[in-house]
mmCIF file of C-alpha atoms in Angstrom:
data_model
loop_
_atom_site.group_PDB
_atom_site.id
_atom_site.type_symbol
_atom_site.label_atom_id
_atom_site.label_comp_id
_atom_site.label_asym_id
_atom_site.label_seq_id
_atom_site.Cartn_x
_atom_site.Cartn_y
_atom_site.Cartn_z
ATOM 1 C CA UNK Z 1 11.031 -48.679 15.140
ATOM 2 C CA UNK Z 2 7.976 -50.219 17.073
ATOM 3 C CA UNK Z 3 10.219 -53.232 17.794
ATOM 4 C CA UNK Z 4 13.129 -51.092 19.108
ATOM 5 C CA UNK Z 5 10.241 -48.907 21.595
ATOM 6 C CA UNK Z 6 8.769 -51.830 22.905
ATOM 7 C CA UNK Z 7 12.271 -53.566 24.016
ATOM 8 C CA UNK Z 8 13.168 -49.608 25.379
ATOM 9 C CA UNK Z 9 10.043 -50.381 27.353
ATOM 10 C CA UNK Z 10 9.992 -53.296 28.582
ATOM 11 C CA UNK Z 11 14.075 -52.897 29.982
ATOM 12 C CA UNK Z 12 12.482 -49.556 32.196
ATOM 13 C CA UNK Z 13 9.702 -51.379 33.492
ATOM 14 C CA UNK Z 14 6.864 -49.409 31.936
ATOM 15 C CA UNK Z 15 5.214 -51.833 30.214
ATOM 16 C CA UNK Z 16 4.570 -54.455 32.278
ATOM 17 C CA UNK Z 17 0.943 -55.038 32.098
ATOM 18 C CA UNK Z 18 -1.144 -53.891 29.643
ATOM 19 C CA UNK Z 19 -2.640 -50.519 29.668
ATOM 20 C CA UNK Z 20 -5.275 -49.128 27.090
ATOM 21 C CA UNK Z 21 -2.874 -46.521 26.066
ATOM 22 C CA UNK Z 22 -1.519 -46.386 22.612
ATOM 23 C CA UNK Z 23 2.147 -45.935 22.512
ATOM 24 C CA UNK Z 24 2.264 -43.312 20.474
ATOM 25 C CA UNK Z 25 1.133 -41.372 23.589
ATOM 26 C CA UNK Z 26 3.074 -42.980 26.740
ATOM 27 C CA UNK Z 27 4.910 -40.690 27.866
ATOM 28 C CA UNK Z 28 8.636 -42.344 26.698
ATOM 29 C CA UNK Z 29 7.047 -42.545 23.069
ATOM 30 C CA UNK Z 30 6.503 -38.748 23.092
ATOM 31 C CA UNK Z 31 9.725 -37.507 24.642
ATOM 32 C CA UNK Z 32 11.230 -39.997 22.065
ATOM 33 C CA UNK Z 33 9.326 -38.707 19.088
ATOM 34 C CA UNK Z 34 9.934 -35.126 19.807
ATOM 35 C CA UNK Z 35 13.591 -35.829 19.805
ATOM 36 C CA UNK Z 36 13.270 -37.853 16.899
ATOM 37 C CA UNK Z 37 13.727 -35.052 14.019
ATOM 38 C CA UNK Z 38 13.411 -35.222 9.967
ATOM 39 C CA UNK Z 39 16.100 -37.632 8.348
ATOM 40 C CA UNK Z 40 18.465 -36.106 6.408
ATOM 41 C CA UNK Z 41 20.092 -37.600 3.434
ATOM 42 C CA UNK Z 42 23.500 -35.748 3.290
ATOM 43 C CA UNK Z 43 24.431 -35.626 -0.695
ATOM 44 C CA UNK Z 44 27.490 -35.882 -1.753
ATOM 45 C CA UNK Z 45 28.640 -32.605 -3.317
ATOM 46 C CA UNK Z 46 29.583 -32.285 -6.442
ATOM 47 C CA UNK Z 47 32.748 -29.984 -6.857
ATOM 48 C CA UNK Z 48 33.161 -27.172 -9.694
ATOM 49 C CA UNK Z 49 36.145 -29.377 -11.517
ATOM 50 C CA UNK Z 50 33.773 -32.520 -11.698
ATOM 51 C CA UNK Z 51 30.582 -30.785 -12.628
ATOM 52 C CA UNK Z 52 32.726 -29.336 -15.486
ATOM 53 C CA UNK Z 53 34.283 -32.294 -17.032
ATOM 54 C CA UNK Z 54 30.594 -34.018 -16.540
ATOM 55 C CA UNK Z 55 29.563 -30.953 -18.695
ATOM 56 C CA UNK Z 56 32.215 -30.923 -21.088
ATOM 57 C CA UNK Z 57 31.739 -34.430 -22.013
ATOM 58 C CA UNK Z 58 27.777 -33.842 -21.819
ATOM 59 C CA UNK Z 59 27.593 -31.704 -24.158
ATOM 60 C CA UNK Z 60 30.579 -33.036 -26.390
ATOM 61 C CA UNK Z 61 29.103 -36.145 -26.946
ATOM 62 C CA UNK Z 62 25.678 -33.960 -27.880
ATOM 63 C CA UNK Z 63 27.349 -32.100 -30.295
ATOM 64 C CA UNK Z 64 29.484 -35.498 -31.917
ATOM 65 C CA UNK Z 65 25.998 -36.726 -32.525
ATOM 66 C CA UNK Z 66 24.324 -33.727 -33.833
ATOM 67 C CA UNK Z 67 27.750 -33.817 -36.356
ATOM 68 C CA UNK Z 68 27.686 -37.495 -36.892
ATOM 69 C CA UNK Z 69 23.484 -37.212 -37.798
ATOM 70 C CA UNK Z 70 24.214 -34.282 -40.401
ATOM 71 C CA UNK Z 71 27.606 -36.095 -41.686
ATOM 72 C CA UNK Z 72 25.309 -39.119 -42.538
ATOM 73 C CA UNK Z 73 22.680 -36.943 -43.809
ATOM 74 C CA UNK Z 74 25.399 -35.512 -46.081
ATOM 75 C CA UNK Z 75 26.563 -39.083 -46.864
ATOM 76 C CA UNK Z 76 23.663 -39.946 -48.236
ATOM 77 C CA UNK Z 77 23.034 -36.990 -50.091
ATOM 78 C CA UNK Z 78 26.453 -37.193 -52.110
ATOM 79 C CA UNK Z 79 25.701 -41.193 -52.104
ATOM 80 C CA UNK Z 80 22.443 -40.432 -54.121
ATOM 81 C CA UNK Z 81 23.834 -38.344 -56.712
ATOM 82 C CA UNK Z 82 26.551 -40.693 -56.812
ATOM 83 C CA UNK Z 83 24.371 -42.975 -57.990
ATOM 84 C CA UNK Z 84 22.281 -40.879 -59.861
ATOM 85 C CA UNK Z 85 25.609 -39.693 -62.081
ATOM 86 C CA UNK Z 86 26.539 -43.705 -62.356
ATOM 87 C CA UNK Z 87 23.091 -44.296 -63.753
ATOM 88 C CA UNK Z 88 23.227 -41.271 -66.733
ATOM 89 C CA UNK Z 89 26.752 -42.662 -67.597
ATOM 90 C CA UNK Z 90 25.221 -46.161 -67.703
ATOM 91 C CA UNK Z 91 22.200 -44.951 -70.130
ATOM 92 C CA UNK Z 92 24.737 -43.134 -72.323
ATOM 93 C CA UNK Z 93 27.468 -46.001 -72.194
ATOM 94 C CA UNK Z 94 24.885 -47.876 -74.036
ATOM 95 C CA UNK Z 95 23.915 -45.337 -75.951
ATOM 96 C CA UNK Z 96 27.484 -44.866 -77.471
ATOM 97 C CA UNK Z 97 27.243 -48.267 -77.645
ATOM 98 C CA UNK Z 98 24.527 -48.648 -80.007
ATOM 99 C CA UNK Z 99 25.954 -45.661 -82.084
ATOM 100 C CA UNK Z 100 29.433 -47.801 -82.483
ATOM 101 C CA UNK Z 101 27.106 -51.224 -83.539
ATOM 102 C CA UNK Z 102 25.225 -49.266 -86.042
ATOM 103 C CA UNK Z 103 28.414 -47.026 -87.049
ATOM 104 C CA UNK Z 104 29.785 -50.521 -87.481
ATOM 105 C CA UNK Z 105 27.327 -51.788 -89.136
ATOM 106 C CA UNK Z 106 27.434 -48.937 -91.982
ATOM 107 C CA UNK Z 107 31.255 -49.687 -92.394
ATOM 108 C CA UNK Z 108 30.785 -53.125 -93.233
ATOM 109 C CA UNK Z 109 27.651 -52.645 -95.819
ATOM 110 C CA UNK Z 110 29.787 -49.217 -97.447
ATOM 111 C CA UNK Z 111 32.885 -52.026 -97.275
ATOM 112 C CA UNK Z 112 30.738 -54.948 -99.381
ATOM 113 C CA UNK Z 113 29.475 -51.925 -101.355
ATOM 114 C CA UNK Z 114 33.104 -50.871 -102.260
ATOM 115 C CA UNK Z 115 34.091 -54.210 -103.458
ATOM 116 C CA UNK Z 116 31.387 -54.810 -105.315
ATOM 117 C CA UNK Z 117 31.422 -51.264 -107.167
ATOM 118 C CA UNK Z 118 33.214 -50.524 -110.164
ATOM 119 C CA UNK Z 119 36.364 -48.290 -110.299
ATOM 120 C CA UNK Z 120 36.461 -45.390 -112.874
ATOM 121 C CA UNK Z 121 39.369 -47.367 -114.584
ATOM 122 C CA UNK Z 122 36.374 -50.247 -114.874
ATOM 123 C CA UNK Z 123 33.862 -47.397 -115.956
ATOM 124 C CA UNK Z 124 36.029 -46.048 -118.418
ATOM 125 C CA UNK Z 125 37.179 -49.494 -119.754
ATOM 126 C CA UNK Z 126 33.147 -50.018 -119.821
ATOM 127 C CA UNK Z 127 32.715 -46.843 -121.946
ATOM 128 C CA UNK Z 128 35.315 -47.047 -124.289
ATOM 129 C CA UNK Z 129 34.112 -50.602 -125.054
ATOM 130 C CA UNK Z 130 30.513 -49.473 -125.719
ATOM 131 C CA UNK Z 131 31.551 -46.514 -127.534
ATOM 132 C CA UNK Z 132 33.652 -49.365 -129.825
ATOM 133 C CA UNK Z 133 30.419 -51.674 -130.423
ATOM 134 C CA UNK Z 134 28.451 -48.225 -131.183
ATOM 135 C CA UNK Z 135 30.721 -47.225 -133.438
ATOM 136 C CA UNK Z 136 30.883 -51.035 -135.107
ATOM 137 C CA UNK Z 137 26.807 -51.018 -134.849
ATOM 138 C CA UNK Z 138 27.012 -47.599 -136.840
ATOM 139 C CA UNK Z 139 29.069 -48.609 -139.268
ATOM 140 C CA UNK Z 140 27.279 -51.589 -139.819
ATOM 141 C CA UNK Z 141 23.666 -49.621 -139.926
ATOM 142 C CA UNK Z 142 25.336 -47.566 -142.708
ATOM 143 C CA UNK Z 143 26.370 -50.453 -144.533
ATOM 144 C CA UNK Z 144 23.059 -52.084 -144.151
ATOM 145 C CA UNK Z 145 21.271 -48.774 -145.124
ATOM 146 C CA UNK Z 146 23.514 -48.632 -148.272
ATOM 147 C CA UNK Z 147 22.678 -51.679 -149.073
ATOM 148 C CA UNK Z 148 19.206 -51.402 -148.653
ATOM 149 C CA UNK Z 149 19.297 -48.001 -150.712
ATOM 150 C CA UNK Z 150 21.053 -49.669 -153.329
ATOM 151 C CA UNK Z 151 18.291 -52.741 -153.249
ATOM 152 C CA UNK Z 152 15.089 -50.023 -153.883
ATOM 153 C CA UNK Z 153 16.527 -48.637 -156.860
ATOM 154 C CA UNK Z 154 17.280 -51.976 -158.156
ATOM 155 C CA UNK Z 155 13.671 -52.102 -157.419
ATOM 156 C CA UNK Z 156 13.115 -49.122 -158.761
ATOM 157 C CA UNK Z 157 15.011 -49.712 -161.500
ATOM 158 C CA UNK Z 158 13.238 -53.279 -162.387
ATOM 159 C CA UNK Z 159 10.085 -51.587 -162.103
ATOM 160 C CA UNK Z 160 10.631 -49.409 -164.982
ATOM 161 C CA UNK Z 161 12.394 -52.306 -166.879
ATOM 162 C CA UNK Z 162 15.539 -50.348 -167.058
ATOM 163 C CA UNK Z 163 18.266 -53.230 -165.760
ATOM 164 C CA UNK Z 164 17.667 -56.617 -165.420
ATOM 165 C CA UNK Z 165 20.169 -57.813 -162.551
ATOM 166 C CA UNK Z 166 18.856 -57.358 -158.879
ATOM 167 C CA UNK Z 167 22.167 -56.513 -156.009
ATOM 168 C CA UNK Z 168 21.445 -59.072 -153.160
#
């Protein structure tokens, strides 16, 4: 602006030797700066229709992140008792697990157990068969006793010098 005064100055002749004067108070400097006035900066309006769509989509994409930040807070949620259920049906997978092994395991012992066992057609073969050799064992005591009865009164018998033969 001091460039553009000086060259308005020089072309009119007023400033052709040099004065102690400032510029700002020559008298072309004044009349210019009281014409001079403020600068405005004209905006550019912005219509009703534009303002509104610039709203609309404002607050539409507040509201699509307000619903995408609960949505992934509710994502998470579900995700952790997701997991959480996975986990208990893990722990009693293996629990049923160890049940089968050791229901298993009792199968196979009661299924060694069975074969090695005796039926009751063994048992009763068993029975009958000791009941014979008891019977044969009794018999045979009774015989034996019989004898032996009939030995002490030989014995008897010899002691009072009734017989003279001894049953052996």
């Amino acid at each position: 602006m001091a460039s553009s005064l000086l060259r308005f100055s020089a072309e009119r002749g007023v400033l052709r030797t040099r004065t102690s004067r400032f510029l700002s108070t020559s008298r072309i400097t004044l009349n210019e700066s009281t014409n001079l006035g403020a600068i405005h900066v004209q905006k550019k309006p912005i219509g009703g229709f534009r303002g509104g769509i610039v709203g609309f989509l404002f607050g539409f994409s507040l509201a699509s992140t307000f619903a995408a930040y609960h949505l992934l807070d509710e994502y998470q949620a579900a995700s952790a008792a997701l997991q959480t259920s996975v986990q208990e049906l893990q722990i009693s997978t293996e629990k049923v697990s160890a049940h089968v092994k050791r229901i298993e395991a009792v199968e196979k012992d009661l299924k060694a157990l069975a074969e090695k066992s005796a039926s009751k057609e063994d048992i009763s073969k068993v029975r009958a068969e000791a009941k014979k050799l008891y019977d044969g064992l009794h018999v045979e005591f009774l015989d034996l006793r019989s004898h032996v009865w009939g030995m002490q009164q030989d014995i008897h018998a010899l002691s009072k010098k009734e017989a003279t033969s001894i049953r052996i």
